[in-house]
Amino acid sequence: MAKKFLYIVAVIIVLVIAGLIILRVWANELTAIAFVPTEEFVEQEALAENAYAEPDMWFVRPGKGEELIRWQPEYSNDRGLLPTPAEPSTPDFAVFFVHPTSYLSRSSWNAELGDEEAERVARVYLRGMASPLGKASEIWAPRYRQATIGAFMTDKPEAQMAFDTAYRDVAQAFAHFVDAIDPDLPIVLAGHSQGSLHMMSLLNEQVADTELAERIVAAYVIGWPISETHDLPLMGLPACTAPDQAGCILSWASYAEPADPSQVKAYYSLSIGLNGEPRGNSPVLCTNPLTGTRGGTAPASANLGTLVPETDLTDGTLLSGAIPASCDPRGILLIGDPPDLGRYVLPGNDYHVYDIPLFWANMQADVARRMSTWTENR
């Protein structure tokens, strides 16, 4: 009987080890099976020309949804001698914010407008990610037929078709935004993840080499790698190299240590840049959000406040002096060994979901500084 029991235990151990090996070796393949749609791509009908004139096409716009982003989290600790960020009155400016991927289904390549779960998650993201920009006089955040998460896990042509569909909606929303706001109002562009992917194309196609570029205070293109060789020169604005510089681009992707960005780097190396060439091993732009400059290192004491979320991500408190930031030669932002922020850390110690909350108060102060510079330069 004892031998039979030991045999069963041995079999279970072997199965567990085999399972772990399978998960480790074929993790990407298993993830793709779970999320990549098997359905054919269905071409979406073009939106009506004036679709974004309808308030229902926006999560946030003047008079709608502003409760999502106009909130100031309280501090959970003694802030000591840290300055209160963005206390001075900020001149009027408008924000155009594109939310990250919130559609996780493999039943279609693009989310339908009105998908309840995708839009619920999008609102949660907006509350945590767009709120540092809440001092703006106007904030606009469109609904759009985003590509599903599985589109990022395959090289099938349907994936690019899904991204193109999503971008067309974003571009149409941006055109309405520009027409709707005061023609002299300065603009802050911001996005995260898929939102930043579309923001790169928007800068390339709608901002670069236009008069509109003069109105851009800053572009926060966060959570998506920007090639300094194949993307940045075509985006119409330079990288931010000083904390009080206006008319520039900021970008970072956060990893705790030890960091393993190999999955993202593999995708990046095969992807096509804005200049039509593979990005390969070209350098990735890394802005240090604690200094507001390209590259460099800053201690945790420079962090004015990390937004530590509640379990459901719908609320949170600020914790100052908790997380440092250092741009790594690989183009990623290292954040040391951060406190527990929740269960949404991705493989490789990737803090993708927390890219903005990690530096919530610094981003709030950053946009105020750059807005002041833009105003002084007029």
XYZ file of C-alpha atoms in Angstrom:
378
model
C 0.000 0.000 0.000
C 2.826 2.378 0.936
C 4.596 1.630 -2.356
C 1.394 2.330 -4.287
C 0.978 5.647 -2.440
C 4.581 6.656 -3.176
C 4.074 5.689 -6.820
C 0.997 7.945 -7.036
C 2.896 10.811 -5.381
C 5.788 10.341 -7.819
C 3.413 10.419 -10.795
C 1.795 13.616 -9.492
C 5.214 15.253 -9.024
C 6.229 14.291 -12.566
C 2.975 15.686 -13.955
C 3.417 18.947 -12.035
C 7.011 19.322 -13.237
C 5.956 18.511 -16.797
C 3.182 21.083 -16.542
C 5.594 23.744 -15.313
C 8.005 22.947 -18.152
C 5.184 23.217 -20.691
C 4.081 26.535 -19.218
C 7.637 27.854 -19.278
C 8.594 26.666 -22.760
C 5.285 27.230 -24.507
C 3.920 30.139 -22.444
C 3.581 32.412 -25.462
C 1.865 29.735 -27.525
C -0.584 28.897 -24.732
C -1.357 32.573 -24.208
C -1.999 32.972 -27.922
C -4.366 29.994 -27.891
C -6.275 31.611 -25.033
C -6.610 35.085 -26.568
C -6.040 35.138 -30.345
C -9.348 35.008 -32.254
C -9.908 32.029 -34.522
C -12.753 33.772 -36.314
C -12.272 35.451 -39.677
C -11.725 39.189 -39.619
C -14.969 41.049 -40.283
C -14.573 44.470 -41.859
C -16.305 47.063 -39.710
C -18.631 49.590 -41.283
C -17.244 53.110 -41.333
C -18.716 55.364 -38.693
C -20.958 58.183 -39.823
C -18.991 61.288 -40.749
C -20.354 63.193 -37.747
C -20.382 60.207 -35.368
C -18.171 61.868 -32.759
C -20.476 64.872 -32.565
C -22.644 62.567 -30.431
C -21.821 62.676 -26.688
C -22.419 58.904 -26.476
C -19.268 58.332 -28.569
C -17.134 59.632 -25.706
C -16.299 58.270 -22.273
C -15.262 61.772 -21.260
C -15.867 65.153 -22.862
C -17.048 68.517 -21.539
C -20.260 67.857 -19.647
C -19.911 64.067 -19.659
C -17.948 61.552 -17.602
C -15.766 64.102 -15.875
C -16.278 62.400 -12.516
C -13.962 59.666 -13.835
C -10.936 61.909 -14.059
C -11.477 64.994 -11.907
C -10.433 63.553 -8.563
C -7.445 64.089 -6.286
C -6.485 60.959 -4.316
C -5.536 61.470 -0.688
C -2.093 60.607 0.670
C -1.779 57.535 2.851
C 1.513 58.620 4.417
C 3.263 61.718 5.747
C 4.634 63.525 2.724
C 7.285 65.313 4.815
C 8.947 68.147 2.937
C 7.786 67.088 -0.508
C 6.246 69.972 -2.453
C 2.570 69.767 -3.249
C 2.438 69.055 -6.984
C 0.582 71.332 -9.366
C -0.718 73.663 -6.630
C -0.362 76.831 -8.735
C -3.286 77.539 -11.012
C -2.707 75.963 -14.409
C -3.613 77.831 -17.613
C -6.428 76.375 -19.691
C -5.582 73.425 -21.933
C -7.377 70.505 -23.552
C -6.480 66.816 -23.270
C -7.104 64.086 -25.843
C -6.657 60.705 -24.111
C -6.830 57.279 -25.800
C -7.439 54.430 -23.359
C -5.537 51.104 -23.440
C -6.869 47.693 -24.428
C -9.846 46.649 -22.338
C -11.314 44.057 -24.739
C -10.020 40.576 -23.915
C -12.390 38.368 -25.901
C -11.282 36.061 -28.718
C -14.741 36.053 -30.286
C -13.888 38.953 -32.623
C -10.881 41.001 -33.713
C -12.415 44.314 -32.672
C -14.685 45.271 -29.820
C -18.154 46.448 -30.636
C -19.163 49.845 -29.355
C -21.270 49.184 -26.299
C -19.487 46.001 -25.156
C -20.344 46.240 -21.451
C -17.294 44.522 -19.967
C -14.764 46.219 -22.248
C -16.248 49.618 -21.493
C -16.412 48.951 -17.747
C -12.696 48.154 -17.735
C -11.961 51.171 -19.951
C -13.614 53.435 -17.371
C -11.474 51.920 -14.626
C -8.365 52.595 -16.701
C -9.436 56.173 -17.374
C -9.913 56.837 -13.669
C -6.394 55.694 -12.838
C -4.549 56.853 -15.955
C -6.230 60.054 -17.164
C -6.791 61.561 -13.720
C -3.244 63.025 -13.423
C -4.377 65.315 -16.257
C -7.576 66.246 -14.434
C -6.599 69.902 -13.993
C -7.139 70.469 -17.714
C -9.988 72.761 -18.674
C -11.260 70.091 -21.086
C -10.638 66.345 -21.290
C -11.817 64.234 -24.210
C -11.545 60.421 -24.204
C -13.258 58.631 -27.115
C -14.910 55.271 -27.314
C -13.454 53.319 -30.221
C -13.579 49.846 -31.724
C -10.332 48.734 -30.153
C -8.395 45.688 -31.290
C -8.692 42.713 -28.969
C -5.756 41.809 -26.710
C -5.073 38.743 -28.868
C -4.113 40.965 -31.810
C -0.885 41.731 -29.942
C 0.000 38.034 -29.735
C 0.062 37.032 -33.392
C 1.547 38.013 -36.714
C -1.639 37.100 -38.586
C -2.648 39.805 -41.101
C -5.983 40.051 -39.296
C -4.177 41.643 -36.350
C -3.013 44.610 -38.416
C -6.497 44.914 -39.905
C -7.868 45.142 -36.361
C -5.368 47.861 -35.432
C -6.215 49.784 -38.609
C -9.920 49.635 -37.778
C -9.303 50.943 -34.279
C -7.030 53.717 -35.530
C -9.606 54.967 -38.020
C -12.023 55.546 -35.147
C -9.353 57.308 -33.072
C -8.347 59.541 -35.986
C -11.986 60.446 -36.605
C -12.460 61.269 -32.914
C -9.329 63.425 -32.923
C -10.528 65.385 -35.946
C -13.770 66.182 -34.123
C -11.848 67.113 -30.953
C -9.688 69.609 -32.850
C -12.731 71.148 -34.525
C -14.695 71.346 -31.269
C -12.182 73.068 -28.977
C -11.120 76.705 -29.080
C -8.648 77.139 -31.973
C -6.154 78.843 -29.654
C -6.339 76.290 -26.846
C -3.110 74.349 -26.185
C -3.342 70.562 -26.355
C -1.943 67.667 -24.327
C -2.019 64.255 -26.014
C -1.923 61.107 -23.906
C -2.451 57.391 -24.242
C -1.367 54.072 -22.850
C -0.589 50.728 -24.505
C -2.913 50.339 -27.515
C -3.863 53.969 -26.985
C -0.209 54.930 -27.413
C 0.134 52.766 -30.517
C -2.640 54.818 -32.098
C -1.194 58.045 -30.675
C 2.057 57.390 -32.555
C 0.165 57.149 -35.842
C -1.877 60.209 -34.934
C 1.260 62.265 -34.335
C 2.754 61.011 -37.586
C -0.315 61.607 -39.754
C -2.234 64.435 -38.082
C 0.339 66.526 -36.187
C 3.790 66.317 -37.802
C 4.539 69.199 -40.188
C 1.251 70.976 -39.420
C 0.346 74.197 -37.606
C -1.329 72.021 -34.983
C 2.108 70.892 -33.779
C 2.671 74.382 -32.346
C -0.257 73.846 -29.986
C 0.983 70.544 -28.531
C 2.232 71.088 -24.979
C 3.326 67.467 -24.521
C 2.528 63.979 -25.786
C 2.516 61.219 -23.156
C 2.948 58.097 -25.300
C 3.249 55.605 -22.456
C 3.389 51.818 -22.320
C 4.348 51.318 -25.957
C 7.951 51.233 -27.271
C 8.983 54.143 -29.502
C 12.002 53.479 -31.704
C 14.364 56.440 -31.641
C 15.415 55.463 -35.169
C 12.267 54.272 -36.919
C 9.474 56.174 -35.115
C 10.542 59.313 -33.274
C 11.842 61.289 -36.303
C 8.406 60.937 -37.939
C 6.266 61.912 -34.953
C 6.600 65.655 -35.390
C 7.944 66.423 -31.901
C 11.291 65.721 -30.213
C 11.800 63.656 -27.080
C 11.599 65.625 -23.831
C 15.118 66.304 -22.540
C 14.295 68.836 -19.809
C 11.576 68.898 -17.123
C 10.270 72.297 -18.210
C 10.407 71.688 -21.980
C 7.199 72.075 -23.984
C 6.252 70.562 -27.322
C 7.878 67.171 -26.752
C 7.220 63.450 -26.260
C 7.475 61.322 -23.101
C 7.417 57.516 -23.048
C 8.278 54.741 -20.604
C 7.550 51.084 -19.819
C 7.924 49.995 -16.190
C 9.557 46.817 -14.893
C 10.434 45.669 -11.396
C 13.741 43.894 -10.864
C 14.824 41.403 -11.970
C 13.271 42.537 -15.244
C 12.686 40.264 -18.215
C 11.340 42.259 -21.186
C 12.213 39.497 -23.663
C 8.619 38.911 -24.836
C 8.033 42.596 -25.537
C 11.468 43.003 -27.128
C 10.835 40.038 -29.431
C 7.573 41.590 -30.612
C 9.264 44.989 -30.962
C 12.163 43.690 -33.048
C 9.818 42.193 -35.657
C 7.363 45.088 -35.745
C 7.382 47.726 -38.471
C 8.246 51.313 -37.591
C 6.576 54.450 -38.850
C 9.242 54.654 -41.567
C 8.177 51.261 -42.952
C 11.279 49.414 -41.730
C 11.567 46.714 -39.019
C 12.411 48.223 -35.650
C 14.926 45.450 -34.984
C 17.318 46.246 -32.145
C 17.021 50.009 -32.522
C 17.134 52.015 -29.256
C 13.851 52.598 -27.434
C 12.926 55.998 -26.013
C 12.852 55.994 -22.209
C 11.735 59.075 -20.298
C 12.324 59.106 -16.560
C 8.980 60.291 -15.144
C 10.610 61.375 -11.876
C 12.948 63.822 -13.613
C 11.009 64.578 -16.782
C 14.131 63.966 -18.833
C 15.367 61.412 -21.321
C 17.138 58.560 -19.520
C 18.813 58.860 -16.146
C 18.142 57.719 -12.610
C 16.130 59.150 -9.729
C 15.713 57.895 -6.137
C 12.407 56.991 -4.534
C 12.527 60.257 -2.589
C 11.835 62.070 -5.887
C 8.514 60.245 -6.291
C 5.778 62.697 -5.287
C 3.132 60.011 -5.112
C 2.334 56.528 -6.401
C -1.361 55.757 -6.790
C -1.807 52.528 -4.834
C -5.097 51.058 -6.067
C -7.799 49.290 -4.157
C -8.354 45.655 -5.138
C -10.927 46.501 -7.812
C -8.820 49.410 -9.178
C -11.726 51.862 -8.812
C -10.118 53.885 -6.008
C -6.753 54.351 -4.352
C -4.454 56.485 -2.231
C -1.152 58.197 -2.938
C 2.052 56.920 -1.359
C 5.024 59.259 -1.610
C 8.703 58.346 -1.721
C 8.065 54.666 -2.438
C 9.341 53.927 -5.941
C 12.548 54.966 -7.750
C 13.041 55.046 -11.508
C 16.009 54.316 -13.731
C 16.166 54.045 -17.511
C 17.911 50.816 -18.495
C 20.066 50.460 -21.653
C 17.336 48.186 -23.049
C 14.950 51.149 -23.095
C 12.835 49.995 -20.149
C 12.212 51.826 -16.876
C 13.399 49.930 -13.799
C 11.478 50.556 -10.571
C 13.433 48.400 -8.114
C 11.356 46.235 -5.781
C 8.056 48.126 -5.465
C 5.398 47.668 -2.786
C 2.450 45.432 -3.545
C 0.196 47.219 -6.022
C -2.114 44.337 -6.854
C -2.405 41.209 -8.942
C -2.010 42.665 -12.414
C 1.770 42.402 -12.762
C 2.576 40.689 -16.069
C 5.250 38.017 -16.706
C 8.807 39.289 -16.593
C 7.980 41.672 -13.718
C 6.226 43.888 -16.239
C 4.272 46.645 -14.438
C 2.538 47.651 -17.668
C -0.880 48.229 -16.096
C 0.730 50.503 -13.492
C 2.904 52.628 -15.824
C 0.998 55.811 -14.978
C -0.212 55.098 -11.398
C 3.413 54.442 -10.354
C 4.189 58.104 -11.034
C 0.725 59.643 -10.680
C 1.674 62.812 -8.786
C 4.845 63.383 -10.816
C 2.844 63.246 -14.035
C 0.377 65.757 -12.579
C 3.250 68.113 -11.746
C 4.969 67.425 -15.074
C 2.060 68.590 -17.211
C 1.668 71.742 -15.086
C 5.352 72.645 -15.619
C 5.231 72.057 -19.351
C 1.986 74.005 -19.631
C 3.597 76.955 -17.845
C 6.545 76.845 -20.250
C 4.267 76.680 -23.269
C 2.353 79.727 -22.012
C 5.531 81.711 -21.319
C 6.829 80.974 -24.820
C 3.755 82.352 -26.569
